[in-house]
Amino acid sequence: MTSRPEIVFQPLSADLEPTVVALAGTDVALGSRAREIDQRAGGAILKAAEAAQYKGRKKSTVEVLAPPRLGSVNRIILLGTGKTGELKENDWVLLGGSTAAAVGARKTKSASLIAEASDTGGMKPEMLAALLAFGVALRQYEFKKYLTKTNKSEDEPNEPDGLQKLVVHCADPDKARAAYQHYEAVANGTLTARDLVNEPANELGPVEFADRVKELEKAGVEVEILDQDDLAKLKMGALLAVAQGSVRPARVAILQWHGAKSKRAKPLAFIGKGVVFDTGGISIKPAAGMEDMKGDMGGAAAVVGLMQALAERKATVNVVGIIGLVENMPSGTATRPGDIVRAHSGQTVEILNTDAEGRLVLVDLISYVQERFKPRLIIDLATLTGAIMVSLGKEYAGLFSNDDKLAHDLLEASAETGEKIWRMPLDKAYDKMLESKNADIKNIGGRWAGACTAAAFIKFFVKDTPWAHIDLAGTAMDAPKSEINPSWGSGWGVRLLDRFVADKYEKGEK
Ligand code: BES
Ligand code: MN
Ligand code: ZN
């Protein structure tokens, strides 16, 4: 379950909470409020820093306990920033994460963060405060809803041990609060995506997932749920071929946010793979690690998180998100290798491996979104292949695109947010690997370049719309932990796509 601390912005001079975090630049350069606190403490802070040979290196800390002259303040933590003048936007977010980690490790319930640096490198003070708070919000996440006792030790009471309140002390709290609104929405969306990915598949089937999506109506998102009959009427034969082995019926959720001046302005479209569990189907996966396949809906989770973020911050653009929710199971009703199905587009697919199921779900949604919404562009997100992890590991997601401008725009948003993507090739040679004697296309391309042939399969169903495919199999789940992500389900992609939308499609539309 998500534990979300209350984050409040107050003036630099406001009263201090029992735990205080202050930033220390290179050579322990302190901001004015931190210097003043040090003076009040009779120089105890700088003395401790000197005694510890502390230099203010990035992420390093030094701690002063209960300086007698500071009354109710129990501890002061200096958090090193290195050369603050050189820090980029995302570095401040990471520092916010480090702040939350430092405070969290000390089991304190409320803390003050002095959001001030001796040199901000041109960053507006309110932005600095907002970015730090954003990092705190992203770091303060735990998925503990299935633990009946929160404490490991028998004799400790069962009470939340996390931070409950963070006071961000800053030069202009009103401006900081206003700047934070955007980031708070993005943090909320990211945490929603994490919750969805972390949830086990017995609790989160297609129907339950669709119910969760309905909750976005509160934020002003229009939500439409298509059930199994609707999907049959729409002739989504590829998606339904994946769902047919499961006793749990498929759902497709269509989420619309109308934020542009004209409701009829063409939307941006985001499509998510929502395989709530991927056993592989009849082409069943090996047992080891199969439990991770509860996260095979990471693309859909990112789309939902993104829609939440855009709605909560009232993005000035029209966006449609479509997610395909299915469970891939082996059973007497499951699709067999060799089966030929007809996709929504009318094209036929020979399914040679039922474990290459994500692409089948995506292509029906891609045909449908083109036909119904005529979007300005399509971006699909999917935990699509193990092969992308062989290529890029768990740091980068793979980006495939038929449009250089779209790819470039996404790469820029990636650089700003630190959610890394790397462009991978589309090529006629990969298209050729998908040729089938028995149908228009087959769903696997053979041993090599698995991530590329998967992308080529999707491309087969894209008409002349700018399209990008992001394979986040490595980054959506079990990705390396970071300052701002302590969770197995990372919520990866919400920050990237929020930034993409904000920078490339909202500027000038306000
Ligand atoms: N959901 C998997 C991909 C995956 C694997 C995601 C590991 C995250 C972690 C996908 O449906 C799949 O099974 N892909 C196959 C494709 C193959 C059968 C062509 C794969 O990558 O092995
Ligand atoms: Mn699979
Ligand atoms: Zn899958």
Coordinates of C-alpha atoms and ligand atoms in Angstrom, one line a residue:
M1 CA 0.0 0.0 0.0
T2 CA 1.1 3.5 -0.7
S3 CA 2.1 5.6 2.3
R4 CA 2.1 9.1 1.2
P5 CA 3.5 11.7 3.5
E6 CA 1.9 15.1 3.7
I7 CA 4.3 17.6 2.0
V8 CA 3.9 21.2 3.1
F9 CA 5.8 24.3 2.0
Q10 CA 6.7 26.9 4.6
P11 CA 9.0 29.9 4.8
L12 CA 12.7 29.4 5.4
S13 CA 12.2 30.9 8.8
A14 CA 9.4 28.6 9.9
D15 CA 9.8 26.5 13.1
L16 CA 11.8 23.3 12.6
E17 CA 10.5 19.8 12.9
P18 CA 12.5 17.3 15.2
T19 CA 14.6 16.1 12.2
V20 CA 16.2 18.7 9.9
V21 CA 17.8 18.0 6.6
A22 CA 20.0 20.8 5.1
L23 CA 21.9 20.7 1.9
A24 CA 25.6 21.0 1.9
G25 CA 27.4 22.0 -1.3
T26 CA 31.1 21.2 -2.0
D27 CA 33.3 22.1 0.9
V28 CA 30.1 22.3 3.1
A29 CA 28.8 25.4 1.5
L30 CA 25.5 26.0 3.3
G31 CA 22.5 28.2 2.5
S32 CA 21.6 31.2 4.7
R33 CA 19.0 29.4 6.8
A34 CA 21.4 26.4 7.5
R35 CA 24.2 28.9 8.4
E36 CA 21.8 30.6 10.8
I37 CA 20.8 27.3 12.4
D38 CA 24.5 26.5 12.8
Q39 CA 25.1 29.8 14.5
R40 CA 22.2 29.2 16.9
A41 CA 23.7 25.8 17.7
G42 CA 27.0 27.5 18.6
G43 CA 28.7 26.2 15.4
A44 CA 28.0 22.6 16.3
I45 CA 27.1 21.6 12.7
L46 CA 30.2 23.0 11.0
K47 CA 32.3 21.6 13.8
A48 CA 30.9 18.1 13.3
A49 CA 31.4 18.4 9.6
E50 CA 35.0 19.3 10.1
A51 CA 35.6 16.6 12.6
A52 CA 34.1 14.0 10.2
Q53 CA 36.3 15.4 7.3
Y54 CA 33.0 16.0 5.6
K55 CA 33.2 17.6 2.2
G56 CA 29.6 17.8 1.0
R57 CA 30.1 15.2 -1.7
K58 CA 26.9 14.2 -3.5
K59 CA 24.7 11.9 -1.4
S60 CA 27.1 11.8 1.5
T61 CA 25.7 12.7 4.9
V62 CA 26.9 13.9 8.3
E63 CA 24.6 14.0 11.3
V64 CA 24.5 16.0 14.4
L65 CA 22.4 14.7 17.3
A66 CA 20.5 16.8 19.7
P67 CA 22.5 20.0 19.7
P68 CA 21.6 21.4 23.2
R69 CA 20.8 24.9 22.1
L70 CA 18.3 23.9 19.4
G71 CA 15.5 23.0 21.7
S72 CA 13.2 20.4 20.1
V73 CA 15.4 19.6 17.2
N74 CA 16.7 16.0 17.7
R75 CA 19.0 15.8 14.7
I76 CA 20.4 17.7 11.8
I77 CA 21.4 15.9 8.7
L78 CA 23.6 17.5 6.2
L79 CA 23.0 16.0 2.8
G80 CA 25.8 16.5 0.3
T81 CA 25.0 17.9 -3.1
G82 CA 28.4 18.3 -4.7
K83 CA 28.6 21.4 -6.9
T84 CA 25.0 22.7 -6.8
G85 CA 25.6 25.1 -9.7
E86 CA 26.0 22.1 -12.0
L87 CA 22.9 20.1 -11.0
K88 CA 20.3 19.5 -13.6
E89 CA 16.6 19.2 -12.9
N90 CA 16.6 15.5 -12.4
D91 CA 19.6 15.7 -10.0
W92 CA 17.4 17.7 -7.6
V93 CA 14.7 15.1 -7.8
L94 CA 17.3 12.4 -6.9
L95 CA 18.4 14.6 -4.0
G96 CA 14.8 14.7 -2.8
G97 CA 14.8 10.9 -3.0
S98 CA 18.1 10.8 -0.9
T99 CA 16.5 13.1 1.6
A100 CA 13.5 10.8 2.0
A101 CA 15.9 7.8 2.3
A102 CA 18.0 9.6 5.0
V103 CA 14.9 10.6 7.0
G104 CA 13.2 7.2 6.5
A105 CA 16.2 5.3 7.8
R106 CA 15.9 7.2 11.0
K107 CA 12.2 6.3 11.5
T108 CA 11.3 9.8 12.1
K109 CA 7.6 10.8 11.6
S110 CA 8.1 14.4 10.7
A111 CA 11.0 16.3 9.2
S112 CA 12.1 19.7 7.9
L113 CA 13.9 20.0 4.6
I114 CA 15.8 23.3 4.1
A115 CA 15.3 23.7 0.4
E116 CA 18.1 26.2 -0.2
A117 CA 21.5 26.0 -1.7
S118 CA 24.4 28.4 -1.7
D119 CA 24.4 28.3 -5.5
T120 CA 21.4 27.1 -7.4
G121 CA 23.0 27.3 -10.9
G122 CA 20.2 29.5 -12.1
M123 CA 17.4 27.2 -11.0
K124 CA 14.6 29.2 -9.5
P125 CA 14.3 28.7 -5.8
E126 CA 10.7 27.5 -6.0
M127 CA 11.6 25.0 -8.7
L128 CA 14.3 23.7 -6.4
A129 CA 11.8 23.2 -3.6
A130 CA 9.3 21.6 -5.9
L131 CA 11.8 19.2 -7.4
L132 CA 13.1 18.1 -4.0
A133 CA 9.5 17.5 -2.9
F134 CA 8.9 15.5 -6.0
G135 CA 11.8 13.2 -5.2
V136 CA 10.6 12.8 -1.7
A137 CA 7.1 11.8 -2.9
L138 CA 8.6 9.3 -5.4
R139 CA 10.8 7.7 -2.8
Q140 CA 8.2 7.5 -0.1
Y141 CA 6.5 4.3 -1.4
E142 CA 6.0 0.9 0.0
F143 CA 3.8 -2.0 -1.1
K144 CA 2.8 -3.5 2.2
K145 CA -0.9 -4.1 1.8
Y146 CA -0.6 -7.9 2.2
L147 CA 1.6 -7.8 5.3
T148 CA -0.6 -8.4 8.3
K149 CA 2.1 -7.2 10.6
T150 CA 4.2 -4.2 9.6
N151 CA 6.9 -4.7 12.1
K152 CA 9.3 -7.7 12.0
S153 CA 9.8 -7.7 15.7
E154 CA 7.1 -9.5 17.8
D155 CA 6.9 -6.9 20.6
E156 CA 6.7 -3.8 18.5
P157 CA 3.3 -2.3 18.0
N158 CA 1.7 -2.5 14.5
E159 CA 2.0 1.1 13.5
P160 CA 3.2 2.9 10.4
D161 CA 6.9 3.6 10.7
G162 CA 7.3 5.9 7.7
L163 CA 7.6 9.6 7.4
Q164 CA 4.2 11.3 7.8
K165 CA 4.9 14.9 7.3
L166 CA 7.7 16.8 5.5
V167 CA 8.0 20.5 5.8
V168 CA 9.8 22.0 2.9
H169 CA 11.3 25.3 4.0
C170 CA 11.8 27.6 1.0
A171 CA 12.1 31.2 0.0
D172 CA 8.6 31.6 -1.5
P173 CA 6.3 28.8 -0.3
D174 CA 3.3 30.0 -2.4
K175 CA 5.3 29.8 -5.6
A176 CA 6.8 26.5 -4.6
R177 CA 3.4 25.0 -3.8
A178 CA 2.2 26.2 -7.3
A179 CA 5.3 24.7 -9.0
Y180 CA 4.8 21.5 -7.1
Q181 CA 1.2 20.9 -8.3
H182 CA 2.5 19.6 -11.6
Y183 CA 5.0 17.2 -10.0
E184 CA 2.5 16.0 -7.4
A185 CA 0.2 14.9 -10.2
V186 CA 3.1 13.0 -11.8
A187 CA 4.1 11.4 -8.5
N188 CA 0.5 10.3 -8.0
G189 CA 0.4 8.8 -11.4
T190 CA 3.7 7.0 -10.9
L191 CA 2.6 5.6 -7.6
T192 CA -0.6 4.3 -9.2
A193 CA 1.4 2.6 -11.8
R194 CA 3.6 1.0 -9.2
D195 CA 0.6 -0.2 -7.2
L196 CA -0.9 -1.9 -10.3
V197 CA 2.4 -3.6 -11.2
N198 CA 3.0 -4.8 -7.7
E199 CA -0.5 -6.2 -7.2
P200 CA -0.5 -10.1 -7.6
A201 CA -2.5 -11.5 -10.5
N202 CA -5.0 -13.3 -8.3
E203 CA -6.2 -10.0 -7.0
L204 CA -5.8 -8.0 -10.3
G205 CA -7.5 -9.8 -13.2
P206 CA -8.8 -7.9 -16.3
V207 CA -12.1 -7.1 -14.5
E208 CA -10.5 -5.8 -11.3
F209 CA -7.9 -3.8 -13.4
A210 CA -10.8 -2.2 -15.3
D211 CA -12.5 -1.4 -12.0
R212 CA -9.4 0.4 -10.8
V213 CA -9.2 2.4 -14.0
K214 CA -12.8 3.6 -13.4
E215 CA -11.5 5.4 -10.4
L216 CA -9.8 7.9 -12.7
E217 CA -13.3 9.3 -13.5
K218 CA -12.9 11.3 -10.2
A219 CA -10.0 13.1 -11.8
G220 CA -12.1 14.0 -14.8
V221 CA -11.0 11.2 -17.2
E222 CA -13.7 9.7 -19.3
V223 CA -13.5 5.9 -18.9
E224 CA -15.2 3.4 -21.2
I225 CA -14.8 -0.4 -20.6
L226 CA -15.3 -2.8 -23.4
D227 CA -16.3 -6.3 -22.3
Q228 CA -15.8 -9.6 -24.1
D229 CA -19.0 -9.2 -26.2
D230 CA -18.0 -5.7 -27.3
L231 CA -14.6 -7.0 -28.3
A232 CA -16.1 -9.9 -30.3
K233 CA -18.4 -7.4 -32.1
L234 CA -15.3 -5.3 -32.9
K235 CA -13.7 -8.4 -34.3
M236 CA -10.6 -8.1 -32.1
G237 CA -9.6 -11.7 -33.0
A238 CA -5.9 -11.3 -32.1
L239 CA -6.5 -9.9 -28.6
L240 CA -9.3 -12.5 -28.0
A241 CA -7.0 -15.3 -29.0
V242 CA -4.8 -14.4 -26.1
A243 CA -7.7 -14.2 -23.6
Q244 CA -9.5 -17.4 -24.6
G245 CA -7.5 -19.8 -22.5
S246 CA -8.4 -18.0 -19.3
V247 CA -11.6 -18.3 -17.2
R248 CA -11.3 -14.6 -16.6
P249 CA -12.7 -12.6 -19.5
A250 CA -10.8 -9.8 -21.3
R251 CA -11.5 -6.1 -21.0
V252 CA -10.3 -3.1 -22.9
A253 CA -10.3 0.2 -21.2
I254 CA -10.5 3.5 -23.1
L255 CA -9.5 6.6 -21.2
Q256 CA -10.0 10.0 -22.6
W257 CA -8.7 13.3 -21.3
H258 CA -10.0 16.4 -23.1
G259 CA -7.8 19.3 -22.0
A260 CA -7.3 21.1 -25.3
K261 CA -9.2 24.3 -26.1
S262 CA -11.1 22.3 -28.8
K263 CA -12.7 19.1 -27.6
R264 CA -12.4 17.9 -31.2
A265 CA -8.7 18.5 -31.6
K266 CA -7.1 15.2 -32.6
P267 CA -5.7 13.3 -29.6
L268 CA -2.3 11.8 -28.8
A269 CA -2.8 8.1 -28.3
F270 CA -1.1 5.9 -25.8
I271 CA -1.6 2.1 -25.9
G272 CA -0.6 -0.3 -23.1
K273 CA -0.1 -4.0 -23.0
G274 CA -2.1 -5.3 -20.0
V275 CA -1.4 -9.0 -19.7
V276 CA -2.3 -9.4 -16.1
F277 CA -0.4 -12.7 -16.0
D278 CA 1.6 -14.3 -18.8
T279 CA 2.1 -18.1 -18.3
G280 CA 3.1 -18.3 -22.0
G281 CA -0.1 -20.2 -22.8
I282 CA 0.3 -23.5 -24.5
S283 CA 3.9 -22.5 -25.3
I284 CA 4.3 -22.4 -21.5
K285 CA 7.1 -20.7 -19.8
P286 CA 9.6 -22.4 -17.5
A287 CA 8.7 -22.3 -13.8
A288 CA 11.7 -20.4 -12.6
G289 CA 10.8 -16.7 -12.3
M290 CA 7.4 -17.1 -13.8
E291 CA 5.9 -15.1 -10.8
D292 CA 7.4 -12.0 -12.4
M293 CA 4.8 -12.3 -15.1
K294 CA 2.3 -10.6 -12.8
G295 CA 4.1 -7.5 -14.0
D296 CA 3.3 -8.1 -17.6
M297 CA 0.8 -5.3 -17.5
G298 CA 3.5 -2.6 -16.9
G299 CA 2.7 -0.9 -20.1
A300 CA -1.0 -0.6 -19.2
A301 CA -0.1 0.6 -15.7
A302 CA 2.1 3.3 -17.2
V303 CA -0.7 4.5 -19.5
V304 CA -3.1 4.6 -16.6
G305 CA -0.6 6.5 -14.4
L306 CA 0.1 8.9 -17.3
M307 CA -3.6 9.6 -17.8
Q308 CA -4.0 10.2 -14.0
A309 CA -1.1 12.6 -14.0
L310 CA -2.3 14.5 -17.1
A311 CA -5.8 14.8 -15.7
E312 CA -4.7 15.8 -12.2
R313 CA -2.5 18.6 -13.6
K314 CA -5.1 19.5 -16.2
A315 CA -2.9 19.1 -19.2
T316 CA -3.9 21.4 -22.1
V317 CA -4.1 18.6 -24.7
N318 CA -6.4 15.9 -25.8
V319 CA -5.2 12.4 -25.0
V320 CA -6.6 8.9 -25.4
G321 CA -5.2 5.9 -23.5
I322 CA -6.2 2.4 -24.5
I323 CA -5.2 -0.7 -22.6
G324 CA -5.8 -4.4 -23.4
L325 CA -6.4 -6.4 -20.3
V326 CA -6.1 -10.2 -20.7
E327 CA -4.7 -13.2 -19.0
N328 CA -2.5 -15.6 -21.0
M329 CA -3.3 -19.1 -19.7
P330 CA -2.9 -22.7 -21.0
S331 CA -6.2 -24.7 -21.0
G332 CA -8.6 -26.7 -23.1
T333 CA -9.8 -23.5 -24.6
A334 CA -6.4 -21.9 -25.2
T335 CA -5.0 -20.9 -28.6
R336 CA -2.7 -23.6 -30.0
P337 CA 0.5 -23.0 -31.9
G338 CA -0.4 -23.1 -35.6
D339 CA -3.8 -21.5 -35.1
I340 CA -4.6 -18.7 -37.5
V341 CA -6.7 -15.8 -36.3
R342 CA -8.1 -12.7 -37.9
A343 CA -7.1 -9.4 -36.3
H344 CA -9.3 -6.3 -36.0
S345 CA -7.6 -4.9 -39.2
G346 CA -8.8 -8.0 -41.2
Q347 CA -5.3 -9.2 -41.6
T348 CA -4.6 -12.8 -40.6
V349 CA -2.0 -14.0 -38.1
E350 CA -0.4 -17.4 -37.7
I351 CA 0.3 -17.9 -34.0
L352 CA 3.4 -20.1 -33.9
N353 CA 4.2 -19.3 -30.2
T354 CA 1.4 -18.4 -27.8
D355 CA 4.0 -16.8 -25.6
A356 CA 4.4 -14.0 -28.1
E357 CA 1.0 -12.7 -26.9
G358 CA 1.6 -9.1 -26.1
R359 CA 2.0 -8.1 -29.8
L360 CA -1.4 -9.7 -30.5
V361 CA -3.1 -7.6 -27.9
L362 CA -1.4 -4.4 -29.0
V363 CA -2.1 -4.6 -32.7
D364 CA -5.9 -4.9 -32.3
L365 CA -5.8 -1.8 -30.2
I366 CA -3.6 0.0 -32.7
S367 CA -5.9 -0.7 -35.6
Y368 CA -8.9 0.4 -33.5
V369 CA -7.4 3.6 -32.3
Q370 CA -6.4 4.6 -35.8
E371 CA -9.9 4.0 -37.1
R372 CA -11.8 5.6 -34.2
F373 CA -9.7 8.5 -33.1
K374 CA -7.4 9.4 -36.0
P375 CA -4.7 10.3 -33.5
R376 CA -1.8 12.7 -34.2
L377 CA 0.5 10.0 -33.0
I378 CA 0.6 6.6 -31.3
I379 CA 2.9 5.5 -28.6
D380 CA 2.6 2.0 -27.4
L381 CA 4.1 0.7 -24.1
A382 CA 4.7 -3.0 -23.5
T383 CA 6.7 -5.4 -21.5
L384 CA 7.1 -7.1 -24.8
T385 CA 10.3 -9.2 -25.0
G386 CA 13.0 -10.8 -22.9
A387 CA 15.2 -9.9 -25.9
I388 CA 15.1 -6.2 -25.1
M389 CA 16.8 -7.0 -21.8
V390 CA 19.5 -9.0 -23.6
S391 CA 20.1 -5.9 -25.7
L392 CA 19.8 -3.1 -23.2
G393 CA 19.7 -4.6 -19.7
K394 CA 17.5 -3.1 -17.1
E395 CA 18.6 0.6 -17.4
Y396 CA 17.2 1.4 -20.8
A397 CA 13.9 0.7 -22.4
G398 CA 13.9 0.1 -26.2
L399 CA 12.5 2.7 -28.5
F400 CA 11.3 1.9 -32.0
S401 CA 9.7 4.5 -34.2
N402 CA 8.7 5.1 -37.8
D403 CA 9.1 8.8 -37.3
D404 CA 12.4 10.6 -36.6
K405 CA 10.8 13.7 -35.0
L406 CA 8.7 11.6 -32.6
A407 CA 11.8 9.5 -31.7
H408 CA 13.8 12.7 -31.2
D409 CA 11.1 14.3 -29.0
L410 CA 10.9 11.2 -26.8
L411 CA 14.7 11.0 -26.5
E412 CA 14.7 14.6 -25.3
A413 CA 12.1 14.0 -22.7
S414 CA 14.1 11.0 -21.7
A415 CA 17.2 13.0 -21.1
E416 CA 15.3 15.5 -19.0
T417 CA 13.6 13.0 -16.7
G418 CA 16.4 10.3 -16.5
E419 CA 14.0 7.6 -17.7
K420 CA 16.3 6.2 -20.3
I421 CA 15.4 5.0 -23.7
W422 CA 17.6 3.8 -26.6
R423 CA 16.5 3.8 -30.2
M424 CA 16.5 0.4 -31.9
P425 CA 16.1 -0.4 -35.6
L426 CA 13.1 -1.1 -37.7
D427 CA 14.2 -2.8 -41.0
K428 CA 12.7 -4.6 -44.0
A429 CA 14.9 -7.5 -43.0
Y430 CA 13.0 -7.9 -39.8
D431 CA 9.7 -7.7 -41.7
K432 CA 10.8 -10.5 -43.9
M433 CA 11.5 -12.7 -40.8
L434 CA 7.7 -12.6 -40.1
E435 CA 6.5 -13.9 -43.5
S436 CA 4.2 -16.8 -43.2
K437 CA 3.2 -19.3 -45.8
N438 CA -0.2 -19.8 -44.3
A439 CA -1.3 -16.3 -43.2
D440 CA -0.5 -12.6 -43.8
I441 CA 2.1 -12.6 -41.0
K442 CA 3.3 -14.9 -38.2
N443 CA 3.8 -13.8 -34.6
I444 CA 7.4 -14.8 -34.1
G445 CA 10.5 -14.1 -36.2
G446 CA 12.9 -16.8 -35.1
R447 CA 16.0 -16.9 -32.9
W448 CA 17.6 -13.5 -33.5
A449 CA 16.7 -9.9 -32.8
G450 CA 13.6 -10.8 -30.8
A451 CA 12.8 -7.2 -29.7
C452 CA 13.2 -6.0 -33.3
T453 CA 11.0 -8.6 -34.9
A454 CA 8.4 -7.9 -32.2
A455 CA 8.4 -4.2 -33.2
A456 CA 8.3 -5.2 -36.8
F457 CA 5.1 -7.2 -36.1
I458 CA 3.4 -4.2 -34.6
K459 CA 4.5 -1.9 -37.4
F460 CA 2.7 -4.2 -39.8
F461 CA -0.6 -2.9 -38.3
V462 CA 0.4 0.8 -38.2
K463 CA -0.9 2.9 -41.2
D464 CA 0.6 6.3 -41.8
T465 CA 0.5 7.7 -38.3
P466 CA 3.7 8.7 -36.5
W467 CA 4.2 5.7 -34.1
A468 CA 6.6 4.8 -31.4
H469 CA 6.9 1.5 -29.5
I470 CA 8.6 1.4 -26.2
D471 CA 9.6 -2.1 -24.9
L472 CA 9.8 -1.6 -21.1
A473 CA 10.2 -5.3 -20.2
G474 CA 13.5 -4.4 -18.4
T475 CA 12.5 -1.2 -16.7
A476 CA 8.9 -1.7 -15.6
M477 CA 9.6 -4.3 -13.0
D478 CA 12.5 -5.6 -11.0
A479 CA 14.6 -2.8 -12.3
P480 CA 17.6 -1.5 -10.3
K481 CA 16.5 0.4 -7.2
S482 CA 17.3 4.1 -7.2
E483 CA 17.1 7.2 -5.0
I484 CA 13.6 7.7 -6.2
N485 CA 12.4 4.1 -6.8
P486 CA 12.4 1.6 -3.9
S487 CA 9.8 -0.6 -5.5
W488 CA 9.7 -3.8 -7.6
G489 CA 7.1 -2.3 -9.8
S490 CA 8.8 1.0 -10.8
G491 CA 6.0 3.0 -12.4
W492 CA 8.5 3.6 -15.2
G493 CA 7.3 5.7 -18.1
V494 CA 4.9 8.1 -16.4
R495 CA 7.5 10.7 -15.9
L496 CA 9.0 10.3 -19.4
L497 CA 5.6 10.6 -21.2
D498 CA 4.3 13.4 -18.9
R499 CA 7.4 15.4 -19.9
F500 CA 7.0 14.5 -23.6
V501 CA 3.4 15.7 -23.6
A502 CA 4.2 18.9 -21.5
D503 CA 7.2 20.0 -23.6
K504 CA 6.1 19.0 -27.1
Y505 CA 2.3 19.3 -27.1
E506 CA 1.3 21.8 -24.4
K507 CA 3.7 24.7 -24.8
G508 CA 2.0 27.5 -26.6
E509 CA -1.4 26.0 -26.1
K510 CA -2.0 27.4 -22.7
Ligands
BES1 N1 6.0 -10.9 -21.3 C1 7.0 -11.5 -22.1 C2 8.3 -10.7 -22.1 C3 9.0 -10.5 -20.8 C4 9.9 -11.4 -20.4 C5 8.7 -9.4 -20.0 C6 10.5 -11.3 -19.2 C7 9.4 -9.2 -18.8 C8 10.3 -10.2 -18.4 C9 6.5 -11.7 -23.5 O1 5.1 -12.0 -23.6 C10 7.2 -13.0 -24.0 O2 6.9 -14.0 -23.5 N2 8.0 -12.8 -25.0 C11 8.8 -13.9 -25.6 C12 8.6 -13.8 -27.1 C13 9.1 -15.0 -27.8 C14 8.2 -16.2 -27.5 C15 9.1 -14.7 -29.3 C16 10.2 -13.7 -25.1 O3 10.7 -12.6 -25.0 O4 10.8 -14.7 -24.9
MN2 MN 4.6 -14.0 -23.4
ZN3 ZN 3.9 -11.2 -22.1

